Amino acid sequence: MESTHPMHAALPLRHFLLALAVVGVWGSNFVVIKLALGQLPPLLFAALRFTLVLLPGMFFLPRPTVPWRNVALYGLLIGVGQFGLLYVAMNGHISPGIASLVVQVQVFFTIGLSMRLTGERVRFFQWVALLLATAGIAVIVQHTDGSTTIAGLTMVVLAALAWAGGNIAAKQGQPANMLAYVVWSSAFAIPPLFALSLWLEGWGAVVAGVRDADLGAWAAIAWQAWANSLFGYAMWGWLLARHPAATITPMALLVPVFGMGTSALYLGETLPAWKLTAATLVLAGLALNLLWPRLRLRLARGNAT
């Protein structure tokens, strides 16, 4: 039986530009976060972001046909674990460009958690990929300074681990509508984020943040909620439904490229040789992990013919 959504290895130009727009939004998002943190406490910022993801989306999207405990787990891991930690880290502990690079180690955490659950063994190329990425992180550790600290680096790595846990939760839940899943899971991120904000940042900071935030700060919150979460997830899912994952997922390698590029362009973040070396090592590891199985398959087909 022929599929209603034929899979094409080559992306049409419009689909390629759409994928580029998504990774551009995801990459430049780190600059938006940094600008908003100039006015808002990080945990309050995260709470407001997920409030705008939930509202008004929950009134237009059906509740996901997934057990509530799975939806809650995803919301806690992504909302509190990933973005809560990321925002706190970026509030003076790590530069946006480096954060956009380091958080991509979620790929390796996702693979590790998946293998732990399935019992699959790590392959040789995956060890090499992990070694390259780890070497890149080691370069960053050796060059921690006022803009990037060990504490910030640790929080971003933990955020990447939480992101990986969210990936596994979504994989186990298998939501039919990923956008609805993202929207409704936000309901479980909002209460703990507000509670943590009140506890750690204080009622005075929360009131002042909401009262003093200007139009730019609210635009940043809206960008986080609607462009990063809703547009990004919806369009990425739409593309994955129409093309092989091996064609779409490598585009995510451009996220830290956009992240470091926009951070240098708009925030004046410097790109010394050590940052470029670290980026090369981490991206090489990610690329090897994503692209090697596909390349090996092509080589095998070429030898067979």
Short mmCIF file of C-alpha atoms in Angstrom, two decimals, residues 24 27-35 96-97 223 257-271:
data_model
loop_
_atom_site.label_atom_id
_atom_site.label_comp_id
_atom_site.label_asym_id
_atom_site.label_seq_id
_atom_site.Cartn_x
_atom_site.Cartn_y
_atom_site.Cartn_z
CA GLY A 24 17.29 29.81 13.00
CA GLY A 27 19.53 29.13 17.56
CA SER A 28 18.82 32.87 17.88
CA ASN A 29 16.59 32.06 20.84
CA PHE A 30 19.63 32.17 23.14
CA VAL A 31 20.15 35.85 22.37
CA VAL A 32 16.46 36.52 23.10
CA ILE A 33 16.83 34.72 26.45
CA LYS A 34 19.87 36.81 27.38
CA LEU A 35 18.12 40.09 26.52
CA PRO A 96 24.57 32.48 25.04
CA GLY A 97 26.83 31.11 22.31
CA TRP A 223 8.92 34.82 21.13
CA VAL A 257 25.92 27.81 14.55
CA PHE A 258 23.00 30.27 14.67
CA GLY A 259 23.39 30.53 18.43
CA MET A 260 27.07 31.48 18.37
CA GLY A 261 26.65 33.64 15.26
CA THR A 262 23.74 35.72 16.55
CA SER A 263 25.38 36.02 19.96
CA ALA A 264 28.52 37.42 18.33
CA LEU A 265 26.50 39.72 16.06
CA TYR A 266 23.98 41.16 18.52
CA LEU A 267 25.68 40.80 21.89
CA GLY A 268 29.29 41.21 20.84
CA GLU A 269 30.28 37.78 22.19
CA THR A 270 33.83 37.13 21.07
CA LEU A 271 34.75 34.01 19.11
#
